[in-house]
Coordinates of C-alpha atoms in Angstrom, one line a residue:
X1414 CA 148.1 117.3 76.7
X1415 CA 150.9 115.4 74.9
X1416 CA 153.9 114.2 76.5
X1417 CA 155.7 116.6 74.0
X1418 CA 154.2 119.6 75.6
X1419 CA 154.0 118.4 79.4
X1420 CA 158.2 117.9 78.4
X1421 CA 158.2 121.5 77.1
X1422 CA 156.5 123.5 79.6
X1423 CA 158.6 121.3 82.8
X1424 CA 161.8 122.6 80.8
X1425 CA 160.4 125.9 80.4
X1426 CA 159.4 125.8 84.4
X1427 CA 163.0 124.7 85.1
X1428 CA 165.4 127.1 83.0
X1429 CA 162.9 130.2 84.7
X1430 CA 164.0 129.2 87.9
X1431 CA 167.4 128.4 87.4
X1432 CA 167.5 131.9 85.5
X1433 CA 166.0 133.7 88.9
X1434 CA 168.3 131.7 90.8
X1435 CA 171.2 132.7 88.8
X1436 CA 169.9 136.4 89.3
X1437 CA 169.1 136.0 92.7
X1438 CA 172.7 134.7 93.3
X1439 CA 174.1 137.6 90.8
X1440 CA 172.7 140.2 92.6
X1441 CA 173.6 138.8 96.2
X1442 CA 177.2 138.6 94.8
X1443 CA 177.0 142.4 93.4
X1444 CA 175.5 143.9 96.9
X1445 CA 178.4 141.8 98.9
X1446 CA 180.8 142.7 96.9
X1447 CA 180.0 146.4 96.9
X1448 CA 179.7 146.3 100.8
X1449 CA 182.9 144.4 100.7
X1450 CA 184.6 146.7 98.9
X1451 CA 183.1 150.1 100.5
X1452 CA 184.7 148.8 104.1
X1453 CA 188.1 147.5 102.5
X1454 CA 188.5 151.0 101.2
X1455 CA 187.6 152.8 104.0
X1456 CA 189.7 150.5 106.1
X1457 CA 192.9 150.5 103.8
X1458 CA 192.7 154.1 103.5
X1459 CA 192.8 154.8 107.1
X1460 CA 195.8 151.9 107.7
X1461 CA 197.6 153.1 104.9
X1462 CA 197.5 156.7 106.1
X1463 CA 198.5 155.7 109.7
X1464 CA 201.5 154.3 107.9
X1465 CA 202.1 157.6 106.0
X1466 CA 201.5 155.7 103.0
X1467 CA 198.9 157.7 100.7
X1468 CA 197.8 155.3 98.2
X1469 CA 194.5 155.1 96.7
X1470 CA 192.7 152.2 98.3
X1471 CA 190.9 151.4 95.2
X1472 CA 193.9 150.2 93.6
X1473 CA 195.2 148.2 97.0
X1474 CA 191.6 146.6 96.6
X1475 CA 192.1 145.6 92.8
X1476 CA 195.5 144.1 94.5
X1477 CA 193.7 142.2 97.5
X1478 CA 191.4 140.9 94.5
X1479 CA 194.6 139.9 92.2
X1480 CA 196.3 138.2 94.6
X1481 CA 192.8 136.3 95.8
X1482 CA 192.5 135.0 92.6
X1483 CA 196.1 134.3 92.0
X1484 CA 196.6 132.1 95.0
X1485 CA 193.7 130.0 94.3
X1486 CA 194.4 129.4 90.7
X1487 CA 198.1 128.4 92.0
X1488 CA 196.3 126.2 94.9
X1489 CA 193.7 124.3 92.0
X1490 CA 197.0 124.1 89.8
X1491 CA 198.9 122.1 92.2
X1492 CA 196.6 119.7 94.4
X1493 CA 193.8 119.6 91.8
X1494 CA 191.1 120.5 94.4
X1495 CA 188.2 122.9 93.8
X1496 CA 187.8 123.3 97.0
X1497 CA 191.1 123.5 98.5
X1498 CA 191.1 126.3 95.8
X1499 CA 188.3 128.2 97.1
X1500 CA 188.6 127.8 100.5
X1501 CA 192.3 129.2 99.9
X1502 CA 190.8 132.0 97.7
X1503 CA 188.3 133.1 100.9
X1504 CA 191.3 132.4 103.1
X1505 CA 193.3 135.4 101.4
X1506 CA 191.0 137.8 102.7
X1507 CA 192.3 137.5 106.0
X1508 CA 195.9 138.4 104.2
X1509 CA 195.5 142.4 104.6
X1510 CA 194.8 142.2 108.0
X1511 CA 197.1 140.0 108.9
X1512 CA 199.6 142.2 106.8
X1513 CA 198.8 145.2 108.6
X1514 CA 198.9 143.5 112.4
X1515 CA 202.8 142.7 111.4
X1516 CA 203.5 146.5 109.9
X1517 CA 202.1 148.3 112.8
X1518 CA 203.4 145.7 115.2
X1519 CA 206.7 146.2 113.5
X1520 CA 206.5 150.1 113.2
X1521 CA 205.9 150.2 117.1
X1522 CA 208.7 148.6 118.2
X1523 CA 210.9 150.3 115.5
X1524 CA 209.2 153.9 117.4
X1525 CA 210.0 152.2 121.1
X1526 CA 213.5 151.7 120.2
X1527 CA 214.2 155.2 118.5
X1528 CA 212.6 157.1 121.7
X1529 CA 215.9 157.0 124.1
X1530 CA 218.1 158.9 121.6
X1531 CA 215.3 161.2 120.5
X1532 CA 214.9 162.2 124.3
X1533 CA 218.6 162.3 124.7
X1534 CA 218.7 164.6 121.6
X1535 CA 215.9 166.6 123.0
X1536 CA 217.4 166.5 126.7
X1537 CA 220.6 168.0 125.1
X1538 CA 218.6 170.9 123.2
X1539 CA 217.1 172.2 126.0
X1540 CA 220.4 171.9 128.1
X1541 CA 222.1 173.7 125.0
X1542 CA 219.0 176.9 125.3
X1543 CA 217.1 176.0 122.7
X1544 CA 213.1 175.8 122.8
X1545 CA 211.0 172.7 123.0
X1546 CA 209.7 173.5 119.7
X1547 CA 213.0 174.0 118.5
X1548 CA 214.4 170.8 119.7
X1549 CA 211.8 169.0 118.4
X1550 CA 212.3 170.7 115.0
X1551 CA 216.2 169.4 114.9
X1552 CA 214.5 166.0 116.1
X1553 CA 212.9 165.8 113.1
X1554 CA 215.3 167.1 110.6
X1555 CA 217.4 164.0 111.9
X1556 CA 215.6 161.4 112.8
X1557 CA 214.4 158.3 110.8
X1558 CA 210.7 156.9 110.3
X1559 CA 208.4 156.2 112.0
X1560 CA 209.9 158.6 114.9
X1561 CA 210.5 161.6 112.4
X1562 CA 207.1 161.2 111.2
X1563 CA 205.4 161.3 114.6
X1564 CA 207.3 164.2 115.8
X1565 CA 206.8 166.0 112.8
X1566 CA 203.0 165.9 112.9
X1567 CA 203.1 166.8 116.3
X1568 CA 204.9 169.5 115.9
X1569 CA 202.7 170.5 112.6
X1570 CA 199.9 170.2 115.1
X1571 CA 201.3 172.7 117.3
X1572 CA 201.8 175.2 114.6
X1573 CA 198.2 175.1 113.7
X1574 CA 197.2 176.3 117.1
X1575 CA 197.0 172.5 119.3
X1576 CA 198.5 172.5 122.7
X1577 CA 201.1 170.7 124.2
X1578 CA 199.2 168.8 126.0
X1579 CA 196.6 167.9 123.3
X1580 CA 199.6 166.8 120.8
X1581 CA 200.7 164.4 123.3
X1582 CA 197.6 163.2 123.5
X1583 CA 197.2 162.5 120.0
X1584 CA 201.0 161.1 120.0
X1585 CA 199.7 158.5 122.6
X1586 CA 196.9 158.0 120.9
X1587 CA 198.6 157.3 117.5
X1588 CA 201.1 154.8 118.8
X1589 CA 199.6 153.1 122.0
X1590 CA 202.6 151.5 123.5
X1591 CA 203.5 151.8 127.5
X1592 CA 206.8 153.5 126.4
X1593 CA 204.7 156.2 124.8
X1594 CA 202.6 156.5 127.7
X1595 CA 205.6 156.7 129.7
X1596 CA 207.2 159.7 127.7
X1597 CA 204.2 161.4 127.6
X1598 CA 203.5 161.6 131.5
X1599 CA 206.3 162.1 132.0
X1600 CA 206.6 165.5 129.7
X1601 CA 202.7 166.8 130.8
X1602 CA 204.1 166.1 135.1
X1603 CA 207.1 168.3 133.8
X1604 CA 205.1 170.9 132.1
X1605 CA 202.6 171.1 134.5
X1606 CA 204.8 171.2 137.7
X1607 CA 207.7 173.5 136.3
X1608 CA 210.2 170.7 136.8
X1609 CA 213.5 170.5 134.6
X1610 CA 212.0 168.9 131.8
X1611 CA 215.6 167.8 130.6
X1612 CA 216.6 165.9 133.5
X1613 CA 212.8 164.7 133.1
X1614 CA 214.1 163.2 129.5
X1615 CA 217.5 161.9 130.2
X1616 CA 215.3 159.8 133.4
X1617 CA 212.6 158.3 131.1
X1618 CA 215.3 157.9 128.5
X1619 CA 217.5 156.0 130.8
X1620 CA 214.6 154.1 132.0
X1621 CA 213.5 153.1 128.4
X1622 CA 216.1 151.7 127.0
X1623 CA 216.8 149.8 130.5
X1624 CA 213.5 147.9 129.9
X1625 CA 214.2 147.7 126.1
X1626 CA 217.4 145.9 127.1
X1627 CA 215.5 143.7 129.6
X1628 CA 213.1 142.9 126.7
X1629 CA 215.6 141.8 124.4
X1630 CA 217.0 139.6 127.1
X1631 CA 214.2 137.9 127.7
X1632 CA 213.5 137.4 123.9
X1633 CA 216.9 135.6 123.8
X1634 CA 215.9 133.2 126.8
X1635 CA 212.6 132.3 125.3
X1636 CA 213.6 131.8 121.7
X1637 CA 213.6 128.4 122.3
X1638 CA 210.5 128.0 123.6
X1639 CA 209.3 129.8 120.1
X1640 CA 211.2 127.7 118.0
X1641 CA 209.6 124.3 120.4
X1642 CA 206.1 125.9 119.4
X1643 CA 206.7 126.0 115.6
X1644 CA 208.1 122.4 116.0
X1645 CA 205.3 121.5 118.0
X1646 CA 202.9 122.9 115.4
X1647 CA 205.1 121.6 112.2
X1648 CA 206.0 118.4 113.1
X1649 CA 202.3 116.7 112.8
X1650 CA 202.0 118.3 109.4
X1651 CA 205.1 117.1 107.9
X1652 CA 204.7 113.5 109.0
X1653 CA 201.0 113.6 107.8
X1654 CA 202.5 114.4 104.6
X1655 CA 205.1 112.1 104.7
X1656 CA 202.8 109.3 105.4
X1657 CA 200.4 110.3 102.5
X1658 CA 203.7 109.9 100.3
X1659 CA 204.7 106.5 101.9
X1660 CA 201.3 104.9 102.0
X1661 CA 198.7 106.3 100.3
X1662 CA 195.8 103.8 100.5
X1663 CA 196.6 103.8 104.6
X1664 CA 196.4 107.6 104.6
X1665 CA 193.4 107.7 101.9
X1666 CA 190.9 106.6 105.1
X1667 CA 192.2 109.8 107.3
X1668 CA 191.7 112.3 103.9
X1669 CA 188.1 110.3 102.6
X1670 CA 186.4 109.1 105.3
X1671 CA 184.0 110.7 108.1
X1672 CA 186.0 109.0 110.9
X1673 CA 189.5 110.7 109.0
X1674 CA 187.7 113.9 109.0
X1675 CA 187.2 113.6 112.9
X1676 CA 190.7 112.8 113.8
X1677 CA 191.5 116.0 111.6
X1678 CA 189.6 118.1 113.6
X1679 CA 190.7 116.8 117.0
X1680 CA 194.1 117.0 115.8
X1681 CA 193.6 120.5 114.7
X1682 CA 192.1 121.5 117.7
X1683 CA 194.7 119.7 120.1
X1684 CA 197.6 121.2 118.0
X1685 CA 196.3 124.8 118.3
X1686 CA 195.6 124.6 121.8
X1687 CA 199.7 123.4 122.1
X1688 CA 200.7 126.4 120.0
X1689 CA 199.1 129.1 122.8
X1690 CA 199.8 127.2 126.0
X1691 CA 203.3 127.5 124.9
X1692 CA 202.9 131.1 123.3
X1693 CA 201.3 132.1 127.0
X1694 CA 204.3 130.5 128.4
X1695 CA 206.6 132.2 126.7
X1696 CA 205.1 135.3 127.1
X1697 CA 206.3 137.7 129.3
X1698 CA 205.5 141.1 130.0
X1699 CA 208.1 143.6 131.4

């Protein structure tokens, strides 16, 4: 056997396995992204319909894929790094998520403060003669999202036959906050024990909004603890990157070296731990 041929079938040997490793990885690729897809879908559809928001989650998937791609082109187009691009193309998956957490968070606190004039509004429609049902129909007709939107599939679900007690349920259920829980023990205990249910109201309304005041006092008393944490977390980036400006060959052993990437991770690790001892801190629960 010639050199020629031994040369020929070694090159023949290697292009069939890099071709069933391409397909190997091709096909990987095509099953992730398929189960990738199937639970984003099914995920986004639910989220966006808790929001009242009935898009198609095929097309918020083409968008979760756009902007993907578009943040790490933008990421290789301004430090130059393939792999500070991929790693922030796999770190936008995270982004819906994170997107939804601050909506819903957002949307709850929006339905916490709404709920004392609702029940004062309902309180006064039952004082007036009216029905619950009634009451809660005005409710609606007036009030803003997300409260009207609750309300008014809670009273849908009462016109198709659901009890009172079951639609409060589902209320709770649907927007799990203690101020929820709250209303809605305190309408079943007046239901269930004949009780004047708008006295019932104008208490838990009374009571709600003075806990939502004490809330918002206590979020202007830590607001500087919040702003110390973002300092806390900041600071050590922005001299890091100030130093890499100043002097770059002193810097270059912290970015290129084993030893660099240690003191990166130690740093990371000490600054996250800072950021939630002072979150706990800070955090206080009414």
């Amino acid at each position: 056997m010639t050199a020629a041929n031994s040369l020929a079938i070694i090159t023949t040997i290697v292009a069939l396995s890099a071709a069933l490793l391409a397909w190997f990885v091709i096909d990987m690729g095509t099953v992730t992204m398929s189960r990738y897809r199937a639970s984003f879908t099914e995920r986004a559809g639910f989220q966006a319909q808790e929001f009242f928001l009935f898009i198609d989650p095929a097309k918020l998937f083409v968008a979760n894929l756009a902007v993907m791609a578009l943040g790490g082109v933008l990421a290789w187009i301004l430090t130059g790094n393939l792999l500070l691009a991929l790693a922030t193309f796999f770190a936008l998956v995270l982004l819906p998520r994170l997107l939804y957490a601050w909506m819903r968070k957002r949307r709850l606190r929006r339905f916490e403060a709404q709920l004392p004039d609702a029940l004062m509004m309902l309180s006064g429609g039952l004082r007036a003669g009216v029905g619950l049902s009634s009451a809660i129909s005005q409710l609606v007709a007036e009030a803003q999202a997300p409260l009207g939107q609750e309300f008014a599939l809670m009273l849908r679900e009462q016109r198709l036959g659901v009890t009172l007690e079951h639609s409060l349920a589902n209320l709770a259920r649907r927007m799990p906050t203690q101020t929820t829980t709250l209303v809605v023990s305190a309408m079943r205990i007046a239901s269930e024990t004949g009780g004047g249910l708008a006295e019932t109201l104008e208490r838990t309304a009374y009571t709600i909004r003075s806990r939502l005041q004490m809330e918002g006092k206590i979020g202007a008393l830590t607001a500087q603890g919040k702003l110390q944490a973002w300092v806390v977390g900041l600071l050590p980036l922005v001299l890091m990157l100030v130093l890499d400006r100043m002097e770059p060959e002193a810097m270059s052993l912290l970015w290129h070296s084993r030893i660099g990437w240690a003191t990166l991770t130690v740093i990371a690790f000490f600054e996250c731990m800072g950021v939630y001892v002072i979150s706990k801190i800070i955090a206080i629960d009414v």
